[in-house]
Structures are given as C-alpha cells and as structure tokens.
CSV table of C-alpha atoms (C1' of nucleotides) in Angstrom, one decimal:
chain,number,residue,atom,x,y,z
A,41,UNK,CA,-37.4,56.6,-53.5
A,42,UNK,CA,-37.3,54.7,-50.0
A,43,UNK,CA,-35.2,51.7,-48.8
A,44,UNK,CA,-36.3,49.3,-46.6
A,45,UNK,CA,-35.1,46.6,-44.7
A,46,UNK,CA,-35.0,44.1,-42.1
A,47,UNK,CA,-34.1,44.0,-38.4
A,48,UNK,CA,-34.3,40.3,-36.8
A,49,UNK,CA,-33.7,41.0,-32.9
A,50,UNK,CA,-32.6,37.9,-30.7
A,51,UNK,CA,-35.1,36.6,-28.8
A,52,UNK,CA,-37.7,37.3,-26.9
A,53,UNK,CA,-37.8,40.8,-28.0
A,54,UNK,CA,-40.5,43.7,-27.0
A,55,UNK,CA,-40.8,45.9,-29.3
A,56,UNK,CA,-42.3,48.7,-27.4
A,57,UNK,CA,-40.7,48.0,-24.6
A,58,UNK,CA,-37.3,48.7,-25.9
A,59,UNK,CA,-38.6,52.0,-28.2
A,60,UNK,CA,-40.1,53.2,-24.7
A,61,UNK,CA,-36.8,53.1,-23.6
A,62,UNK,CA,-35.1,54.6,-25.9
A,63,UNK,CA,-37.8,57.5,-26.3
A,64,UNK,CA,-38.5,57.9,-22.5
A,65,UNK,CA,-35.8,61.0,-22.2
A,66,UNK,CA,-36.3,62.5,-25.6
A,67,UNK,CA,-39.9,63.2,-26.2
A,68,UNK,CA,-39.4,66.4,-26.2
A,69,UNK,CA,-37.0,66.5,-29.8
A,70,UNK,CA,-40.0,65.7,-31.5
A,71,UNK,CA,-37.6,63.6,-34.3
A,72,UNK,CA,-37.2,61.1,-32.0
A,73,UNK,CA,-40.4,59.3,-31.4
A,74,UNK,CA,-42.5,56.4,-30.6
A,75,UNK,CA,-46.4,56.4,-31.2
A,76,UNK,CA,-47.2,53.0,-29.5
A,77,UNK,CA,-46.6,51.6,-33.4
A,78,UNK,CA,-43.9,53.1,-35.3
A,79,UNK,CA,-40.4,54.6,-33.8
A,80,UNK,CA,-39.4,57.3,-36.1
A,81,UNK,CA,-35.6,58.6,-35.8
A,82,UNK,CA,-33.3,60.3,-38.0
A,83,UNK,CA,-31.0,58.5,-39.2
A,84,UNK,CA,-26.8,60.3,-40.2
A,85,UNK,CA,-25.7,58.7,-43.4
A,86,UNK,CA,-22.2,60.2,-43.5
A,87,UNK,CA,-23.9,63.9,-44.9
A,88,UNK,CA,-27.3,62.5,-45.9
A,89,UNK,CA,-29.6,62.2,-43.6
A,90,UNK,CA,-33.0,59.0,-43.4
A,91,UNK,CA,-35.9,59.2,-41.6
A,92,UNK,CA,-36.2,56.4,-39.9
A,93,UNK,CA,-39.0,54.4,-39.5
A,94,UNK,CA,-39.5,51.2,-37.4
A,95,UNK,CA,-42.9,49.1,-36.3
A,96,UNK,CA,-42.5,45.0,-35.2
A,97,UNK,CA,-43.1,42.7,-37.8
A,98,UNK,CA,-43.0,40.0,-35.8
A,99,UNK,CA,-44.2,39.0,-31.5
A,100,UNK,CA,-42.2,38.7,-28.4
A,101,UNK,CA,-41.0,35.0,-29.5
A,102,UNK,CA,-40.1,35.2,-32.8
A,103,UNK,CA,-38.9,38.7,-33.4
A,104,UNK,CA,-38.7,40.6,-36.5
A,105,UNK,CA,-38.1,45.1,-37.2
A,106,UNK,CA,-39.2,45.9,-40.7
A,107,UNK,CA,-37.4,49.3,-41.3
A,108,UNK,CA,-38.9,52.1,-44.1
A,109,UNK,CA,-36.2,54.6,-45.1
A,110,UNK,CA,-37.6,58.0,-46.7
A,111,UNK,CA,-35.8,61.3,-47.0
A,112,UNK,CA,-33.9,59.9,-49.9
A,113,UNK,CA,-33.0,61.2,-53.6
A,114,UNK,CA,-31.9,58.3,-54.4
A,115,UNK,CA,-31.7,54.1,-53.9
A,116,UNK,CA,-28.8,53.5,-51.0
A,117,UNK,CA,-25.6,51.8,-52.1
A,118,UNK,CA,-25.0,48.8,-51.0
A,119,UNK,CA,-22.4,50.4,-48.2
A,120,UNK,CA,-25.0,52.9,-47.1
A,121,UNK,CA,-28.1,50.3,-46.4
A,122,UNK,CA,-25.0,48.4,-43.9
A,123,UNK,CA,-24.4,51.0,-41.8
A,124,UNK,CA,-28.5,51.7,-42.0
A,125,UNK,CA,-28.8,48.7,-41.2
A,126,UNK,CA,-25.9,49.0,-38.2
A,127,UNK,CA,-26.9,51.7,-37.1
A,128,UNK,CA,-30.6,50.3,-36.4
A,129,UNK,CA,-29.2,47.0,-35.1
A,130,UNK,CA,-28.2,49.6,-32.4
A,131,UNK,CA,-30.4,51.7,-31.5
A,132,UNK,CA,-33.2,49.0,-30.8
A,133,UNK,CA,-30.6,46.4,-28.9
A,134,UNK,CA,-31.6,43.6,-31.6
A,135,UNK,CA,-28.1,41.8,-30.6
A,136,UNK,CA,-27.9,39.9,-27.9
A,137,UNK,CA,-30.5,38.6,-25.1
A,138,UNK,CA,-31.7,38.7,-21.8
A,139,UNK,CA,-32.5,35.4,-21.5
A,140,UNK,CA,-29.7,34.4,-19.0
A,141,UNK,CA,-30.7,37.6,-17.3
A,142,UNK,CA,-33.8,36.0,-16.7
A,143,UNK,CA,-32.1,32.2,-15.7
A,144,UNK,CA,-30.2,33.7,-12.5
A,145,UNK,CA,-33.0,35.8,-12.0
A,146,UNK,CA,-35.8,33.3,-11.2
A,147,UNK,CA,-33.8,33.0,-8.2
A,148,UNK,CA,-34.7,35.4,-6.3
A,149,UNK,CA,-38.8,36.0,-6.4
A,150,UNK,CA,-39.2,40.1,-6.3
A,151,UNK,CA,-36.5,39.8,-9.6
A,152,UNK,CA,-38.4,37.3,-11.4
A,153,UNK,CA,-40.8,39.5,-10.7
A,154,UNK,CA,-39.1,42.4,-12.6
A,155,UNK,CA,-37.8,40.2,-15.1
A,156,UNK,CA,-41.3,39.1,-15.7
A,157,UNK,CA,-42.6,42.4,-16.3
A,158,UNK,CA,-40.1,44.1,-18.1
A,159,UNK,CA,-40.0,40.5,-20.6
A,160,UNK,CA,-38.3,41.2,-23.6
A,161,UNK,CA,-36.1,44.8,-22.7
A,162,UNK,CA,-32.5,44.4,-24.0
A,163,UNK,CA,-29.5,46.4,-24.1
A,164,UNK,CA,-30.6,49.2,-26.5
A,165,UNK,CA,-27.8,51.6,-27.1
A,166,UNK,CA,-27.4,55.6,-28.2
A,167,UNK,CA,-26.2,56.8,-31.6
A,168,UNK,CA,-22.8,57.0,-30.8
A,169,UNK,CA,-19.9,56.7,-27.8
A,170,UNK,CA,-19.6,60.9,-28.2
A,171,UNK,CA,-23.2,61.4,-27.6
A,172,UNK,CA,-23.7,58.8,-25.1
A,173,UNK,CA,-20.5,60.9,-22.7
A,174,UNK,CA,-21.9,64.2,-23.6
A,175,UNK,CA,-25.2,63.4,-22.8
A,176,UNK,CA,-23.9,61.3,-19.4
A,177,UNK,CA,-22.6,64.5,-18.6
A,178,UNK,CA,-25.3,67.6,-19.6
A,179,UNK,CA,-26.9,65.0,-17.7
A,180,UNK,CA,-25.0,64.6,-14.6
A,181,UNK,CA,-26.9,65.8,-11.3
A,182,UNK,CA,-29.9,68.0,-12.7
A,183,UNK,CA,-33.2,66.8,-14.1
A,184,UNK,CA,-33.8,64.8,-17.1
A,185,UNK,CA,-35.7,67.8,-18.4
A,186,UNK,CA,-33.5,70.2,-17.6
A,187,UNK,CA,-30.0,68.1,-19.5
A,188,UNK,CA,-33.3,67.9,-22.4
A,189,UNK,CA,-33.2,71.8,-22.7
A,190,UNK,CA,-29.6,71.6,-22.6
A,191,UNK,CA,-29.1,69.3,-25.0
A,192,UNK,CA,-31.9,70.7,-27.8
A,193,UNK,CA,-30.2,74.0,-27.3
A,194,UNK,CA,-26.7,72.6,-27.9
A,195,UNK,CA,-28.9,70.8,-31.1
A,196,UNK,CA,-30.2,73.8,-32.5
A,197,UNK,CA,-27.3,75.3,-32.1
A,198,UNK,CA,-24.1,73.6,-33.0
A,199,UNK,CA,-25.7,69.8,-35.1
A,200,UNK,CA,-27.4,69.7,-38.3
A,201,UNK,CA,-31.1,69.9,-38.4
A,202,UNK,CA,-33.9,69.7,-41.3
A,203,UNK,CA,-36.6,68.2,-42.8
A,204,UNK,CA,-37.6,65.6,-43.7
A,205,UNK,CA,-41.3,65.1,-45.8
A,206,UNK,CA,-42.9,67.5,-43.5
A,207,UNK,CA,-41.0,65.8,-40.8
A,208,UNK,CA,-38.6,68.3,-38.3
A,209,UNK,CA,-35.6,67.0,-37.6
A,210,UNK,CA,-32.3,67.8,-35.6
A,211,UNK,CA,-29.4,65.6,-35.0
A,212,UNK,CA,-26.8,66.0,-31.9
A,213,UNK,CA,-23.8,67.8,-33.6
A,214,UNK,CA,-21.1,65.4,-33.7
A,215,UNK,CA,-17.4,65.9,-31.6
A,216,UNK,CA,-15.9,68.1,-35.0
A,217,UNK,CA,-18.9,70.1,-34.7
A,218,UNK,CA,-18.5,71.1,-31.1
A,219,UNK,CA,-14.7,71.0,-30.3
A,220,UNK,CA,-13.7,74.5,-31.6
A,221,UNK,CA,-16.5,75.9,-29.2
A,222,UNK,CA,-15.9,78.2,-26.6
A,223,UNK,CA,-16.6,77.7,-23.0
A,224,UNK,CA,-18.4,80.9,-23.1
A,225,UNK,CA,-20.8,80.0,-26.0
A,226,UNK,CA,-22.0,76.9,-24.3
A,227,UNK,CA,-22.0,78.9,-20.7
A,228,UNK,CA,-24.3,81.4,-22.6
A,229,UNK,CA,-26.5,77.9,-23.3
A,230,UNK,CA,-26.9,77.5,-19.7
A,231,UNK,CA,-23.9,75.0,-19.2
A,232,UNK,CA,-21.9,75.0,-15.8
A,233,UNK,CA,-18.7,76.0,-16.1
A,234,UNK,CA,-17.4,72.9,-15.2
A,235,UNK,CA,-20.1,71.0,-17.9
A,236,UNK,CA,-19.1,73.9,-20.5
A,237,UNK,CA,-15.9,72.8,-19.8
A,238,UNK,CA,-16.0,68.9,-19.7
A,239,UNK,CA,-17.6,68.7,-22.9
A,240,UNK,CA,-15.6,70.9,-25.3
A,241,UNK,CA,-12.7,68.4,-23.6
A,242,UNK,CA,-14.6,65.7,-25.2
A,243,UNK,CA,-15.4,67.0,-28.2
A,244,UNK,CA,-11.4,67.4,-28.4
A,245,UNK,CA,-10.8,64.3,-27.6
A,246,UNK,CA,-12.5,62.6,-30.2
A,247,UNK,CA,-12.2,65.0,-33.0
A,248,UNK,CA,-8.4,64.5,-32.5
A,249,UNK,CA,-8.4,61.2,-32.7
A,250,UNK,CA,-7.2,60.1,-29.0
A,251,UNK,CA,-10.0,58.7,-28.5
A,252,UNK,CA,-12.3,56.8,-30.9
A,253,UNK,CA,-15.0,54.3,-30.5
A,254,UNK,CA,-13.5,51.6,-32.7
A,255,UNK,CA,-10.3,51.9,-30.5
A,256,UNK,CA,-11.8,50.1,-27.3
A,257,UNK,CA,-14.2,47.6,-28.9
A,258,UNK,CA,-11.2,45.3,-28.8
A,259,UNK,CA,-10.6,46.2,-24.8
A,260,UNK,CA,-12.3,43.8,-22.5
A,261,UNK,CA,-14.6,45.8,-19.6
A,262,UNK,CA,-11.7,46.6,-17.3
A,263,UNK,CA,-9.3,48.6,-19.6
A,264,UNK,CA,-11.5,50.6,-21.3
A,265,UNK,CA,-12.7,51.7,-18.2
A,266,UNK,CA,-9.2,52.8,-17.4
A,267,UNK,CA,-9.5,54.6,-20.4
A,268,UNK,CA,-12.8,56.8,-20.0
A,269,UNK,CA,-11.8,56.8,-16.6
A,270,UNK,CA,-9.0,59.2,-17.5
A,271,UNK,CA,-11.3,62.2,-19.5
A,272,UNK,CA,-12.4,65.1,-17.1
A,273,UNK,CA,-15.8,64.8,-16.6
A,274,UNK,CA,-16.0,61.1,-16.0
A,275,UNK,CA,-15.8,59.2,-13.2
A,276,UNK,CA,-17.2,55.7,-12.5
A,277,UNK,CA,-20.6,56.3,-12.4
A,278,UNK,CA,-20.4,57.7,-16.0
A,279,UNK,CA,-18.0,55.0,-17.4
A,280,UNK,CA,-20.1,52.0,-16.1
A,281,UNK,CA,-23.1,53.8,-17.7
A,282,UNK,CA,-20.9,53.9,-20.7
A,283,UNK,CA,-20.2,50.6,-21.2
A,284,UNK,CA,-23.9,49.6,-20.9
A,285,UNK,CA,-25.8,52.9,-23.1
A,286,UNK,CA,-23.0,53.6,-24.7
A,287,UNK,CA,-20.7,50.4,-26.0
A,288,UNK,CA,-23.5,48.2,-25.5
A,289,UNK,CA,-21.4,45.8,-22.4
A,290,UNK,CA,-23.5,42.7,-20.6
A,291,UNK,CA,-21.6,43.6,-17.6
A,292,UNK,CA,-21.3,46.7,-16.6
A,293,UNK,CA,-22.4,47.9,-12.8
A,294,UNK,CA,-22.8,51.4,-11.2
A,295,UNK,CA,-22.4,50.2,-8.1
A,296,UNK,CA,-22.4,54.1,-6.4
A,297,UNK,CA,-26.3,55.1,-8.0
A,298,UNK,CA,-28.5,55.4,-5.2
A,299,UNK,CA,-31.7,54.9,-6.8
A,300,UNK,CA,-30.1,51.8,-7.2
A,301,UNK,CA,-28.9,51.4,-3.6
A,302,UNK,CA,-32.1,52.7,-2.7
A,303,UNK,CA,-34.5,50.0,-6.0
A,304,UNK,CA,-32.3,46.8,-5.4
A,305,UNK,CA,-32.2,47.1,-1.8
A,306,UNK,CA,-35.8,47.1,-0.9
A,307,UNK,CA,-36.5,44.5,-3.6
A,308,UNK,CA,-34.5,42.1,-2.1
A,309,UNK,CA,-33.7,42.9,1.5
A,310,UNK,CA,-36.6,45.4,2.5
A,311,UNK,CA,-34.4,48.6,2.7
A,312,UNK,CA,-31.6,50.7,0.5
A,313,UNK,CA,-28.1,48.6,0.3
A,314,UNK,CA,-24.8,50.6,0.8
A,315,UNK,CA,-22.3,50.7,-2.4
A,316,UNK,CA,-20.7,47.5,-0.9
A,317,UNK,CA,-23.7,45.7,-0.6
A,318,UNK,CA,-24.9,45.8,-3.8
A,319,UNK,CA,-21.0,45.4,-5.6
A,320,UNK,CA,-21.2,42.7,-3.6
A,321,UNK,CA,-25.0,41.6,-4.8
A,322,UNK,CA,-24.9,42.4,-8.5
A,323,UNK,CA,-21.4,40.3,-8.4
A,324,UNK,CA,-24.3,37.2,-8.3
A,325,UNK,CA,-25.4,38.3,-11.6
A,326,UNK,CA,-21.8,38.4,-13.5
A,327,UNK,CA,-21.3,37.9,-16.5
A,328,UNK,CA,-24.8,39.7,-16.8
A,329,UNK,CA,-25.2,42.8,-15.0
A,330,UNK,CA,-25.6,45.6,-17.4
A,331,UNK,CA,-29.8,43.1,-17.5
A,332,UNK,CA,-29.8,44.0,-14.1
A,333,UNK,CA,-29.1,47.9,-14.3
A,334,UNK,CA,-31.1,48.3,-17.0
A,335,UNK,CA,-34.1,47.0,-15.4
A,336,UNK,CA,-34.0,48.6,-12.1
A,337,UNK,CA,-33.7,51.0,-13.9
A,338,UNK,CA,-36.7,50.9,-16.5
A,339,UNK,CA,-39.1,50.2,-12.8
A,340,UNK,CA,-37.1,53.8,-11.5
A,341,UNK,CA,-38.9,55.1,-14.6
A,342,UNK,CA,-41.9,53.4,-14.6
A,343,UNK,CA,-42.4,54.0,-11.5
A,344,UNK,CA,-41.6,58.0,-11.7
A,345,UNK,CA,-43.7,58.1,-14.3
A,346,UNK,CA,-46.6,56.5,-12.1
A,347,UNK,CA,-46.4,59.7,-9.4
A,348,UNK,CA,-46.2,61.8,-11.5
B,91,DA,C1',-37.7,80.6,-0.3
B,92,DC,C1',-35.9,76.2,-0.3
B,93,DC,C1',-34.5,71.5,-2.2
B,94,DC,C1',-33.0,68.8,-5.4
B,95,DA,C1',-32.5,65.7,-9.3
B,96,DG,C1',-29.9,58.5,-12.8
B,97,DG,C1',-22.1,62.7,-10.1
B,98,DC,C1',-17.6,65.1,-11.0
B,99,DA,C1',-13.3,67.6,-9.4
B,100,DT,C1',-11.2,69.8,-6.3
B,101,DT,C1',-10.2,71.2,-1.2
B,102,DG,C1',-9.5,71.0,3.8
B,103,DG,C1',-9.5,68.4,7.2
C,281,DC,C1',-7.9,58.4,3.6
C,282,DC,C1',-12.5,60.4,3.4
C,283,DA,C1',-16.2,64.7,4.2
C,284,DA,C1',-17.9,68.3,2.6
C,285,DT,C1',-18.5,72.3,-1.5
C,286,DG,C1',-19.4,74.0,-6.3
C,287,DC,C1',-22.2,73.8,-10.4
C,288,DA,C1',-26.8,75.0,-13.2
C,289,DT,C1',-31.9,74.6,-14.8
C,290,DG,C1',-36.5,73.9,-13.6
C,291,DG,C1',-39.9,72.0,-10.9
C,292,DG,C1',-41.8,70.6,-6.8
DNA sequence: ACCCAGGCATTGG
DNA sequence: CCAATGCATGGG
C-alpha cells in the first residue's frame, strides 16, 4: 500500500549535496541514510510511521524529487499526504534558493569558489524545532561522534522504533515522551548534569505548550532569538543555529563560532577573524547570511572528512 | 596521560 | 563587564 508524491525544489538544487549534508552526522543511526542515490528516512504521521524513499528525477537546474512512502497498511488521507509532503519539503530544503547568495559571493573570489563547490546546496531543516534544540544541546562542545551516541541512547530508551519491510527505524522522542524523565535517568545514559537538566527543561517547555514551533513562525528573527535565549541551555550560538536549521530562516549567523572565525578569515584575509570582524564581514551578506553559514560548515565538514 | 570537540551558565575578579 | 572553570564522552 505505497503512496508516492513529487516535490519540486527551487533551482538550483543538487540532491546529492543536500542529502549528504542531511545525513552527515546520522550515518550510524541506520534509519536515516543516503546511498548516493536514494535518501531514506522515517516519516512520522501522527501515530503511524512511514519510510520515505526520496530520489532525484530532475537536474540541478530543473530539480524534481520523487518520494515513495512504504509501510502503510492503507492509503493515506489527503491530510496525511499533505503532512508527508510538507515534511519532505522541510528536510530536503525544497523551499528557497541559494541564488541570491551566489550573486553576493561573486564579489569575493574565495567565496565564489566556495559557492561553486557546493552549488545547489539549500537550507535543509531538521524534523522539528524540539528535536533540533535537543540535538544542539547534546552536541554543545563535544564531538559529533559522542553526541550521536548520546542521541542514539535517548532514542532507544524514549523514542519510537520498529521495523518497516525489514528495515529498522528509530525516531527521536517527542517532547511529551521526555517531559517526565528524571535527570538521573539521563545521567545514566551519559549526559552531564547540565545537559540532562537542559534537555528535560526544554522537553517541559514544549510539552506544556509554553514554547511551540507555530508560535514562532510569525515573529521576526530577533524576537525568535529573544524567546530562545530565555531558555536555559540556549546561548547565542545555539539560537542562531536554530534559526537556520530548525526554522529555515535565511539570515542568521552564529558569529561566536570559532571554526567560522578561522575558516572565513582564512578564505578572505588569510588569517582568523575576531568575532567582531566576523560580524562585520558577514553583514555584507544580509539578508542571506544563513547560506554563508551552511556553505562554510559544508567546507569545514568536507575538510574534516578529507583529513580523516 | 593528556587534549580537544560547530557552548553554556556560573562564579570570581 | 571580562576571564576562568566545570561539564561528559570518545578519538587522536
């Protein structure tokens, strides 16, 4: 009882580049994978879980994605199909286009090269704001591998898992599933006292309805940032990252990031920038600074993989 | 044995 | 207001 649907991203869109970015830190989780052709990931349809297989049926300049949803016992309602389409559009970064950023990057040779190298990379988003926040906090100041193992343990213990046509899947818990958990339980999974407190605090914020993703959609970037900064565990770096990865806003920039200071500095001046210099320089890319951010992170990741 | 990794809140000057 | 410190784990 499979359903199919089609998604048309804004051009230019390079499916492999985006799928690689999405799965970069997810390789080990098994339920979210890209084999070079097809991106597979579980889709949460309010109680039912479908496995989505997503692949490209177009080109970079005329992009089109095909999606098959499997593991369903009956065909989907129109509302469910709409929800699935929305989720696929969200995680693949179908909306928006990096083109305006390219026009700006043209002015600086090193950045023109950067834009060319990752041509067709969009702003992809994580599945939910809650999940993005939880991931960001888990990952603060620890290596991606450690963060991934903490995430897996939380998913195993509190999330939903199962199997669809022989393929195992695991979904990170919803806020409601984590809200009643104790600090000690999370510490037993390897989280620090603080990470445990922050995680539960955020789950409570969402589960109680004090913080919702919908409640932020009509606010401008600065108002969203103010809301997020009130929450323990979220500082400036994380707030900006959430605007980009969690909400898909095109003009956020985590200026406190040391790797960005080093990398952008080396590209345009030959040496690391101070935080102030970075803010000033990034200002030239308003209102598309999120693209500058993800293109730099894509470069940083590629270098790490290359070095390893 | 160390040090660090896409930070943050807290504390002490 | 700025600088130093603890936090947790796993890989180099």
